[in-house]
Coordinates of C-alpha atoms and ligand atoms in Angstrom, one line a residue:
M23 CA 0.0 0.0 0.0
D24 CA 1.3 3.5 -0.8
E25 CA 2.3 5.5 2.1
P26 CA 0.4 8.8 2.7
L27 CA 2.0 11.7 0.8
M28 CA 3.6 14.1 3.5
E29 CA 4.0 17.5 2.3
V30 CA 5.8 19.8 4.6
L31 CA 6.0 23.2 3.3
T32 CA 5.9 26.5 5.2
A33 CA 2.8 28.5 5.3
R34 CA 3.4 32.0 4.2
L35 CA 0.5 34.2 5.0
H36 CA -0.3 37.7 3.9
D37 CA -1.1 37.7 0.3
E38 CA 1.4 35.1 -0.6
G39 CA 0.3 31.8 -2.1
I40 CA 1.5 28.3 -1.5
Q41 CA 1.3 25.2 -3.2
A42 CA -0.7 22.7 -1.3
G43 CA -0.9 19.0 -1.0
P44 CA -3.0 17.3 1.8
R45 CA -1.9 14.2 3.7
V46 CA -4.0 11.9 1.6
P47 CA -2.7 9.0 -0.5
E48 CA -1.7 10.1 -4.0
S49 CA -2.8 6.8 -5.6
G50 CA -5.2 4.3 -4.1
P51 CA -5.9 0.6 -5.1
A52 CA -5.8 1.1 -9.0
A53 CA -9.4 0.5 -10.1
L54 CA -11.3 3.4 -11.6
P55 CA -9.3 6.4 -12.6
V56 CA -9.2 8.9 -9.6
R57 CA -9.7 12.4 -10.1
K58 CA -7.1 14.6 -8.7
F59 CA -7.2 18.1 -7.2
Y60 CA -4.6 20.7 -6.8
I61 CA -5.4 23.7 -4.4
E62 CA -3.4 27.0 -3.8
S63 CA -4.3 29.4 -1.1
Y64 CA -3.8 33.2 -0.8
G65 CA -4.8 35.6 2.0
C66 CA -5.2 35.3 5.6
A67 CA -5.0 32.2 7.9
M68 CA -8.7 31.7 7.6
N69 CA -8.4 31.2 4.0
F70 CA -5.6 28.4 4.7
A71 CA -7.9 26.9 7.2
D72 CA -10.7 26.9 4.6
S73 CA -8.6 25.0 2.1
E74 CA -8.1 22.2 4.6
I75 CA -12.0 22.0 4.7
V76 CA -12.2 22.0 1.1
A77 CA -9.5 19.1 0.9
S78 CA -11.7 17.3 3.4
I79 CA -15.0 17.7 1.4
L80 CA -13.2 16.6 -1.8
G81 CA -11.4 13.7 -0.1
G82 CA -14.9 12.4 1.1
S83 CA -16.1 12.4 -2.5
G84 CA -13.1 10.2 -3.9
F85 CA -10.9 13.1 -5.0
E86 CA -7.1 12.8 -4.3
A87 CA -4.6 15.5 -4.0
T88 CA -1.5 16.3 -6.0
T89 CA 1.1 19.0 -5.6
D90 CA 1.6 19.2 -9.4
F91 CA -1.2 21.3 -11.0
R92 CA -0.2 19.8 -14.5
R93 CA -1.4 16.4 -13.1
A94 CA -4.7 17.7 -11.7
D95 CA -8.2 17.3 -13.2
V96 CA -9.3 20.3 -11.2
V97 CA -7.3 23.2 -10.2
L98 CA -8.6 25.2 -7.3
I99 CA -7.4 28.8 -6.3
N100 CA -8.6 30.1 -2.8
T101 CA -8.4 33.7 -3.3
C102 CA -8.1 37.1 -1.3
S103 CA -9.6 40.5 -2.1
I104 CA -8.3 42.4 0.8
R105 CA -6.1 44.7 -1.4
E106 CA -6.0 45.3 -5.1
K107 CA -2.5 43.8 -5.3
A108 CA -3.8 40.4 -3.7
E109 CA -6.4 40.3 -6.6
Q110 CA -3.6 41.1 -9.1
T111 CA -1.5 38.2 -7.9
I112 CA -4.2 35.9 -8.3
R113 CA -5.1 37.0 -11.7
S114 CA -1.5 36.3 -12.7
R115 CA -1.7 32.9 -11.3
L116 CA -4.8 32.2 -13.2
H117 CA -3.1 33.2 -16.3
I118 CA -0.5 30.3 -15.8
F119 CA -3.3 27.8 -15.1
R120 CA -5.2 29.0 -18.3
Q121 CA -2.0 28.0 -20.2
A122 CA -2.1 24.6 -18.7
K123 CA -5.8 24.3 -19.8
R124 CA -4.7 25.0 -23.4
S125 CA -2.7 21.8 -23.4
N126 CA -5.3 20.0 -21.5
S127 CA -8.8 20.9 -22.4
G128 CA -10.3 18.7 -19.7
L129 CA -8.7 20.6 -17.0
L130 CA -11.3 22.4 -14.7
I131 CA -10.4 25.8 -13.1
G132 CA -12.1 26.8 -10.0
V133 CA -11.9 30.0 -8.1
L134 CA -12.9 29.8 -4.5
G135 CA -12.8 32.3 -1.6
C136 CA -13.2 36.2 -1.2
M137 CA -12.6 37.1 -4.8
A138 CA -15.1 34.5 -6.0
E139 CA -17.6 36.1 -3.5
R140 CA -16.8 39.7 -4.5
L141 CA -17.0 39.2 -8.2
K142 CA -19.5 36.3 -8.5
A143 CA -20.4 35.5 -12.1
K144 CA -18.6 38.5 -13.4
L145 CA -15.4 36.3 -12.8
L146 CA -16.8 33.9 -15.6
E147 CA -16.9 36.9 -18.1
E148 CA -13.6 38.3 -17.0
E149 CA -11.7 35.1 -16.9
K150 CA -13.0 33.1 -19.7
L151 CA -11.4 29.8 -18.9
V152 CA -12.6 29.7 -15.3
D153 CA -15.2 26.9 -14.8
L154 CA -16.3 27.4 -11.2
V155 CA -16.9 30.1 -8.9
V156 CA -17.5 29.0 -5.4
G157 CA -17.9 31.5 -2.3
P158 CA -16.5 30.6 1.2
D159 CA -19.9 29.3 2.4
S160 CA -20.6 27.0 -0.3
Y161 CA -17.8 24.5 -0.4
R162 CA -20.1 21.6 0.7
T163 CA -21.5 21.9 -3.0
L164 CA -18.1 21.7 -4.6
P165 CA -18.3 18.0 -5.6
V166 CA -21.6 18.6 -7.3
L167 CA -20.4 21.8 -8.9
I168 CA -17.3 19.9 -10.3
D169 CA -19.5 17.2 -11.7
A170 CA -21.8 19.8 -13.5
A171 CA -18.6 21.6 -14.8
E172 CA -17.3 18.2 -16.2
D173 CA -20.6 18.0 -18.1
G174 CA -19.7 21.5 -19.6
Q175 CA -21.9 23.5 -17.4
K176 CA -20.0 26.7 -15.8
S177 CA -21.1 26.8 -12.1
V178 CA -21.3 29.6 -9.6
N179 CA -22.3 29.2 -6.0
V180 CA -21.8 32.3 -3.9
L181 CA -24.7 32.1 -1.5
L182 CA -23.6 33.3 1.9
S183 CA -24.9 31.5 4.9
R184 CA -26.0 32.7 8.3
E185 CA -25.2 29.3 9.9
E186 CA -22.5 27.5 7.9
T187 CA -19.3 27.0 10.2
Y188 CA -18.2 23.6 8.8
A189 CA -18.2 22.5 12.5
D190 CA -18.7 18.8 11.7
I191 CA -15.8 18.7 8.9
S192 CA -12.4 17.3 10.1
P193 CA -9.9 19.5 8.1
V194 CA -7.2 17.7 6.2
K195 CA -4.0 19.3 6.9
L196 CA -2.2 21.0 4.2
N197 CA 1.6 21.8 4.2
S198 CA 1.5 21.2 7.8
N199 CA 4.8 21.0 10.0
G200 CA 2.9 18.8 12.3
V201 CA 3.4 21.2 15.3
N202 CA 1.4 24.4 14.6
A203 CA -2.4 24.2 13.6
F204 CA -5.0 26.7 12.7
V205 CA -8.4 26.2 14.1
S206 CA -11.5 28.5 12.8
I207 CA -13.8 29.4 15.8
M208 CA -16.0 31.6 13.8
R209 CA -16.8 33.0 10.3
G210 CA -17.7 36.3 8.9
C211 CA -17.7 39.9 10.4
N212 CA -20.4 42.2 11.7
N213 CA -18.1 45.1 11.9
M214 CA -18.2 47.5 9.1
C215 CA -14.8 49.2 9.0
S216 CA -15.1 51.4 6.1
F217 CA -12.0 50.2 4.3
C218 CA -12.7 46.7 4.5
V219 CA -14.2 44.1 2.0
V220 CA -14.4 41.2 4.4
P221 CA -18.0 41.8 5.5
F222 CA -18.9 41.6 1.9
T223 CA -16.9 38.5 1.1
R224 CA -17.4 36.5 4.3
G225 CA -20.9 37.7 5.2
R226 CA -22.6 37.7 8.6
E227 CA -20.6 36.7 11.8
R228 CA -21.5 33.3 13.3
S229 CA -19.7 31.3 16.0
R230 CA -18.7 27.7 15.7
D231 CA -20.0 25.1 18.1
A232 CA -17.7 25.2 21.2
G233 CA -17.7 21.4 21.5
S234 CA -16.5 20.9 17.9
I235 CA -13.7 23.3 18.6
I236 CA -12.5 21.5 21.7
H237 CA -12.9 18.1 19.9
E238 CA -10.8 19.3 17.0
C239 CA -8.0 20.8 19.2
T240 CA -8.0 17.7 21.4
E241 CA -7.5 15.4 18.2
L242 CA -4.8 17.8 17.2
F243 CA -3.0 17.4 20.4
V244 CA -3.3 13.6 20.2
E245 CA -1.7 13.7 16.6
G246 CA 1.2 15.6 18.0
Y247 CA 0.5 19.3 17.3
R248 CA 1.7 21.4 20.2
E249 CA 0.3 24.8 19.1
V250 CA -3.4 25.9 18.1
T251 CA -4.3 29.3 16.9
L252 CA -7.9 30.0 17.2
L253 CA -9.2 32.0 14.3
G254 CA -11.7 34.6 13.6
Q255 CA -12.1 38.3 12.2
N256 CA -13.0 39.4 15.6
V257 CA -12.5 36.6 18.2
D258 CA -13.6 38.8 21.0
S259 CA -17.2 38.6 19.8
Y260 CA -17.1 34.8 19.7
H261 CA -20.3 33.6 21.4
W262 CA -21.8 30.1 21.4
Y263 CA -25.4 29.9 22.5
S264 CA -26.3 26.7 24.0
E265 CA -29.9 25.4 24.7
K266 CA -28.6 22.5 27.0
E267 CA -25.4 23.7 28.6
E268 CA -24.1 27.3 29.6
D269 CA -23.2 29.8 26.8
V270 CA -19.5 29.9 25.9
T271 CA -17.7 33.4 25.6
F272 CA -14.4 33.8 24.1
A273 CA -12.7 33.9 27.4
M274 CA -14.3 30.7 28.4
L275 CA -13.5 29.0 25.1
L276 CA -9.9 30.0 25.7
E277 CA -9.8 28.4 29.0
K278 CA -11.3 25.2 27.7
V279 CA -8.9 24.9 25.0
A280 CA -5.9 25.7 27.4
C281 CA -7.2 22.8 29.7
I282 CA -6.6 20.3 27.0
S283 CA -3.1 20.0 28.1
P284 CA -0.5 22.2 29.6
D285 CA 1.7 21.1 26.8
L286 CA -0.6 22.5 24.2
R287 CA 0.2 26.3 23.4
V288 CA -2.8 28.4 22.6
R289 CA -2.8 31.5 20.3
F290 CA -5.8 33.4 18.8
S291 CA -6.1 36.1 16.1
T292 CA -7.6 38.7 15.7
S293 CA -8.7 40.7 18.5
H294 CA -10.5 44.0 18.1
P295 CA -9.5 47.0 20.3
K296 CA -13.1 47.9 20.9
D297 CA -14.1 44.3 22.1
I298 CA -11.3 42.7 23.9
T299 CA -12.3 42.2 27.6
D300 CA -10.3 42.1 30.9
E301 CA -11.9 38.6 31.5
V302 CA -9.9 37.6 28.3
L303 CA -6.8 39.1 29.7
F304 CA -7.2 37.5 33.0
T305 CA -7.6 34.2 31.4
I306 CA -4.5 34.6 29.5
A307 CA -2.6 35.5 32.7
R308 CA -4.1 32.5 34.5
H309 CA -2.9 29.9 32.0
G310 CA 0.9 29.4 31.3
N311 CA 0.1 27.8 28.0
I312 CA -2.0 30.7 26.5
C313 CA 0.6 32.7 24.9
N314 CA 1.4 36.1 26.1
Y315 CA 0.8 37.6 22.7
I316 CA -2.0 39.8 21.5
H317 CA -2.4 41.0 17.9
L318 CA -4.4 44.2 18.2
P319 CA -4.8 46.2 14.9
V320 CA -4.9 49.8 15.5
Q321 CA -5.0 51.0 11.8
S322 CA -4.6 54.6 12.5
G323 CA -3.2 56.9 15.4
S324 CA -5.5 59.8 14.4
N325 CA -8.8 60.1 16.1
R326 CA -10.4 61.6 13.0
I327 CA -9.2 58.8 10.7
L328 CA -10.3 56.3 13.2
Q329 CA -13.7 57.7 13.0
L330 CA -13.8 57.7 9.2
M331 CA -12.6 54.1 9.3
N332 CA -15.6 53.3 11.6
R333 CA -13.3 51.5 14.0
G334 CA -15.4 52.4 17.1
Y335 CA -12.5 53.4 19.6
T336 CA -10.3 56.4 19.8
R337 CA -6.5 56.7 20.2
E338 CA -6.9 57.2 24.0
W339 CA -9.1 54.0 24.3
Y340 CA -6.6 52.0 22.2
L341 CA -3.6 53.1 24.4
A342 CA -5.6 52.5 27.6
R343 CA -6.3 48.9 26.3
T344 CA -2.4 48.3 25.7
N345 CA -1.7 49.6 29.2
R346 CA -4.3 47.5 30.7
I347 CA -2.9 44.4 28.7
R348 CA 0.7 45.2 30.1
E349 CA -0.8 45.6 33.6
I350 CA -2.6 42.3 33.7
I351 CA 0.2 40.3 31.5
P352 CA 3.3 42.4 32.1
D353 CA 5.5 40.5 29.5
C354 CA 2.8 40.5 26.8
G355 CA 3.8 40.8 23.2
I356 CA 1.6 43.2 21.2
S357 CA 1.5 43.5 17.5
S358 CA -0.6 45.6 15.1
D359 CA -1.9 46.3 11.6
I360 CA -1.4 49.8 10.3
I361 CA -2.9 51.4 7.1
S362 CA -1.1 54.6 5.5
G363 CA -2.8 57.1 3.3
F364 CA -6.5 56.5 4.2
C365 CA -8.9 59.0 2.5
T366 CA -8.3 62.5 3.7
E367 CA -5.4 61.6 5.8
T368 CA -3.3 64.8 6.4
E369 CA 0.3 64.9 7.4
D370 CA -0.8 65.7 11.0
D371 CA -3.0 62.4 10.9
H372 CA 0.1 60.6 9.8
A373 CA 2.3 62.0 12.6
E374 CA -0.4 61.0 14.9
T375 CA 0.0 57.3 13.7
L376 CA 3.8 57.6 14.2
S377 CA 3.5 58.9 17.8
L378 CA 0.9 56.2 18.6
M379 CA 3.5 53.6 17.7
E380 CA 6.0 55.2 19.9
D381 CA 3.5 55.1 22.7
A382 CA 2.2 51.7 22.3
K383 CA 5.6 50.2 21.5
F384 CA 4.4 47.5 19.2
D385 CA 6.9 44.5 19.0
M386 CA 5.8 43.9 15.5
S387 CA 3.3 45.2 12.8
Y388 CA 1.7 44.3 9.4
M389 CA 1.8 47.6 7.4
Y390 CA 0.0 48.5 4.3
F391 CA -0.9 51.5 2.3
Y392 CA -4.6 52.0 1.6
S393 CA -6.1 50.3 -1.2
E394 CA -9.7 51.2 -2.2
R395 CA -12.0 48.2 -2.5
P396 CA -15.1 48.5 -4.6
G397 CA -18.4 48.3 -2.7
T398 CA -16.9 49.2 0.8
L399 CA -18.3 52.2 2.7
A400 CA -15.2 54.1 2.2
A401 CA -15.4 53.6 -1.7
K402 CA -19.1 54.9 -1.5
R403 CA -18.5 57.8 0.8
Y404 CA -14.9 59.1 0.6
T405 CA -12.5 60.0 -2.1
D406 CA -9.4 58.0 -2.3
D407 CA -7.4 61.3 -2.6
I408 CA -3.9 60.6 -1.3
P409 CA -1.6 60.0 -4.3
E410 CA 0.0 56.5 -4.3
A411 CA 3.6 58.0 -4.1
E412 CA 2.4 59.9 -0.8
K413 CA 0.8 56.7 0.6
K414 CA 4.0 54.9 0.1
R415 CA 6.2 57.5 1.5
R416 CA 4.1 57.5 4.6
L417 CA 4.3 53.8 4.7
D418 CA 8.0 53.8 4.5
E419 CA 8.0 56.1 7.6
I420 CA 5.8 53.8 9.5
V421 CA 7.9 50.7 8.4
K422 CA 11.1 52.5 9.7
T423 CA 9.4 53.5 13.0
Q424 CA 8.2 49.8 13.5
N425 CA 11.8 48.6 12.7
R426 CA 13.1 50.8 15.3
M427 CA 10.4 49.6 17.8
S428 CA 11.0 46.1 16.9
R429 CA 14.8 46.4 17.4
S430 CA 14.5 48.1 20.7
S431 CA 11.8 45.2 21.8
N432 CA 14.4 42.6 20.7
M433 CA 17.3 44.3 22.6
K434 CA 15.2 43.9 25.8
D435 CA 15.2 40.1 25.3
I436 CA 19.0 39.8 25.2
G437 CA 20.0 37.8 28.4
I438 CA 16.6 36.4 29.1
I439 CA 15.6 32.7 28.9
S440 CA 12.7 32.0 26.8
K441 CA 10.5 29.0 26.4
V442 CA 10.6 28.2 22.8
L443 CA 8.4 25.5 20.9
I444 CA 10.5 24.0 18.2
E445 CA 8.8 24.2 14.8
G446 CA 11.7 22.7 12.5
D447 CA 15.1 23.4 11.0
S448 CA 15.9 27.1 10.7
K449 CA 15.5 28.6 7.2
K450 CA 19.2 29.2 6.9
S451 CA 20.8 25.9 8.2
N452 CA 19.7 22.4 9.3
T453 CA 22.1 22.4 12.2
D454 CA 20.0 25.2 13.9
W455 CA 16.3 24.7 15.2
M456 CA 13.7 27.4 14.8
G457 CA 10.7 28.0 17.1
R458 CA 8.9 30.9 18.6
N459 CA 8.7 32.0 22.1
D460 CA 5.4 33.0 24.1
Q461 CA 5.5 36.5 22.6
N462 CA 5.7 35.1 18.9
K463 CA 9.1 36.0 18.3
V464 CA 11.0 33.8 16.0
V465 CA 14.0 32.1 17.9
V466 CA 16.9 30.3 16.3
F467 CA 19.5 28.3 18.2
P468 CA 22.1 25.4 17.4
K469 CA 20.8 21.9 17.7
L470 CA 24.1 20.9 19.3
G471 CA 24.3 19.5 22.9
H472 CA 20.7 18.6 23.5
T473 CA 18.7 15.7 22.1
L474 CA 15.6 17.9 21.2
T475 CA 13.2 17.4 18.5
K476 CA 10.5 19.2 16.5
G477 CA 7.3 19.7 18.6
E478 CA 9.3 19.9 21.9
Y479 CA 9.9 22.8 24.1
A480 CA 13.5 24.2 24.9
N481 CA 14.7 26.9 27.4
V482 CA 16.7 29.2 25.2
K483 CA 19.1 31.8 26.4
I484 CA 18.9 34.8 24.1
G485 CA 22.3 36.1 23.2
R486 CA 21.7 38.5 20.3
S487 CA 19.2 39.5 17.8
T488 CA 19.4 40.1 13.9
G489 CA 16.5 42.2 12.6
A490 CA 13.4 40.3 13.5
T491 CA 15.0 37.0 14.8
L492 CA 16.4 36.3 18.2
I493 CA 19.5 34.1 18.3
G494 CA 20.3 32.0 21.4
E495 CA 21.6 28.8 22.9
A496 CA 19.4 25.9 24.4
I497 CA 20.1 25.5 28.1
S498 CA 17.6 22.7 28.7
K499 CA 14.6 20.9 27.6
A500 CA 11.5 22.6 28.8
Ligands
SAH603 N1 -10.2 41.4 11.2 C1 -8.9 41.9 11.3 C2 -8.3 42.2 10.2 C3 -8.5 41.7 9.0 S1 -7.8 42.3 7.4 C4 -9.2 43.3 12.2 O1 -10.3 43.8 12.4 O2 -8.2 43.8 12.6 C5 -6.1 42.4 7.8 C6 -5.6 43.8 7.7 O3 -5.6 44.3 6.3 C7 -6.5 44.7 8.4 O4 -6.2 44.8 9.8 C8 -6.1 46.1 7.7 O5 -4.9 46.7 8.3 C9 -5.6 45.6 6.2 N2 -6.7 46.1 5.3 C10 -7.9 45.8 5.3 N3 -8.5 46.3 4.1 C11 -7.5 47.1 3.7 C12 -7.5 48.0 2.6 N4 -8.6 48.3 1.8 N5 -6.3 48.7 2.1 C13 -5.3 48.2 2.9 N6 -5.1 47.5 3.9 C14 -6.3 46.8 4.4
SF4_604 FE1 -12.6 44.0 8.2 FE2 -13.0 45.5 10.4 FE3 -14.2 43.1 10.2 FE4 -11.5 43.3 10.6 S1 -13.2 43.9 12.1 S2 -12.5 42.0 9.2 S3 -11.1 45.1 9.5 S4 -14.6 44.8 8.9
F3S605 FE1 -8.5 38.1 2.3 FE2 -10.8 37.1 2.6 FE3 -9.0 36.8 4.4 S1 -10.4 39.0 1.6 S2 -7.6 38.5 4.3 S3 -8.8 36.0 2.4 S4 -11.0 37.0 4.8

């Protein structure tokens, strides 16, 4: 019997695509020709988690995975619409797939995810060789839609649901290192940040059955995974209403997942500054295995811009939250998302963003220049009036400020002992381990001297830092 195909590739998030091959056999007992699918994912962690659901649904309908799209019967691309550049990247990938279709007319090309939802049937007009367009809440219908497409019928299903959470579907891991796993706890978003396309592509917010989340995390732990990241666009509004038992809030869910095992690290993303509660902070402080790290996107430091963005908090509120985080969890790592050049942003507004960064002392940030998305509140109400060169100049200043903040945050770690979960070989050398500490910082250290392995914890003494990475030496198993 063939061994399962174990593809170990590194997940790269944020608008970058990766080739994907699930842990399912490439070829089964030869009888009927088995249809093969290839899937590629772009965008946020939730999209990557969705591709694992798609792999599970297709696996259940007799499809097998391939990591070579030239050998596939169906090529699927799980897309992101968050910025224009994300969509451009996907269109150039579609170009490559179209060429493959020219030499294999039976090949089906399917667009999944946020771009499918945003453009709907229009995508079939714009990209003539696309056969399937399937939105994020319609993946259960994929096998039927593929059959229809094989019969020559172009298919579109972009219905959004108020209930679908795929709670009962056991994701088939793609590109997994066997240590870190993403677990979706909710879908959609009810916030209406004026710049953001997500509420339109992902629909209404809904929480997943708490029992199914605990079950999935427990199974992952049993399989050897040592870190789960609970995913939602706004995890603080997670709420599972139960008729039989007590309701589960996000703080309660965190605690339940943390109680699976002290050896299972728990992370979560994304928290919203207007919604993160003290209860969540106290829960993190109480459990050693809930990582002391919060991704708390601020977007802008100017109250006027925050209001135009419809973020629901002020600069003062935001800084009060970061102070409270550090009061309750003194060594908590905090990271952020920042947008430069939003509609009407003045030089003074921009200066406020830079000064907020100094005050909040982010350990890390994801930084972008504003990209107008059709259909959003900002596109309807405001003019995208900051020239691109100016947006990029401001972004450059934001990046430089963040680099300075990150360097000084890393300098503070020199000499301390960090508990690191080993994720695998370092990118540069297989004689070094790479892992992350509680605060989500990447730590690299030589393998020499200790019999450690992937998925184990090490106490690492930090000796120096290079840019974003801490370099140290293992002093013991943790
Ligand atoms: N739910 C998360 C963010 C999801 S999108 C939250 O509320 O924070 C990830 C990040 O992309 C956002 O935080 C924002 O910084 C950025 N982003 C979203 N829309 C954007 C746009 N139109 N232009 C530039 N950046 C954008
Ligand atoms: Fe977009 Fe705002 Fe929802 Fe985040 S909270 S997904 S930025 S609308
Ligand atoms: Fe992109 Fe959709 Fe995620 S727009 S960031 S893939 S929710």
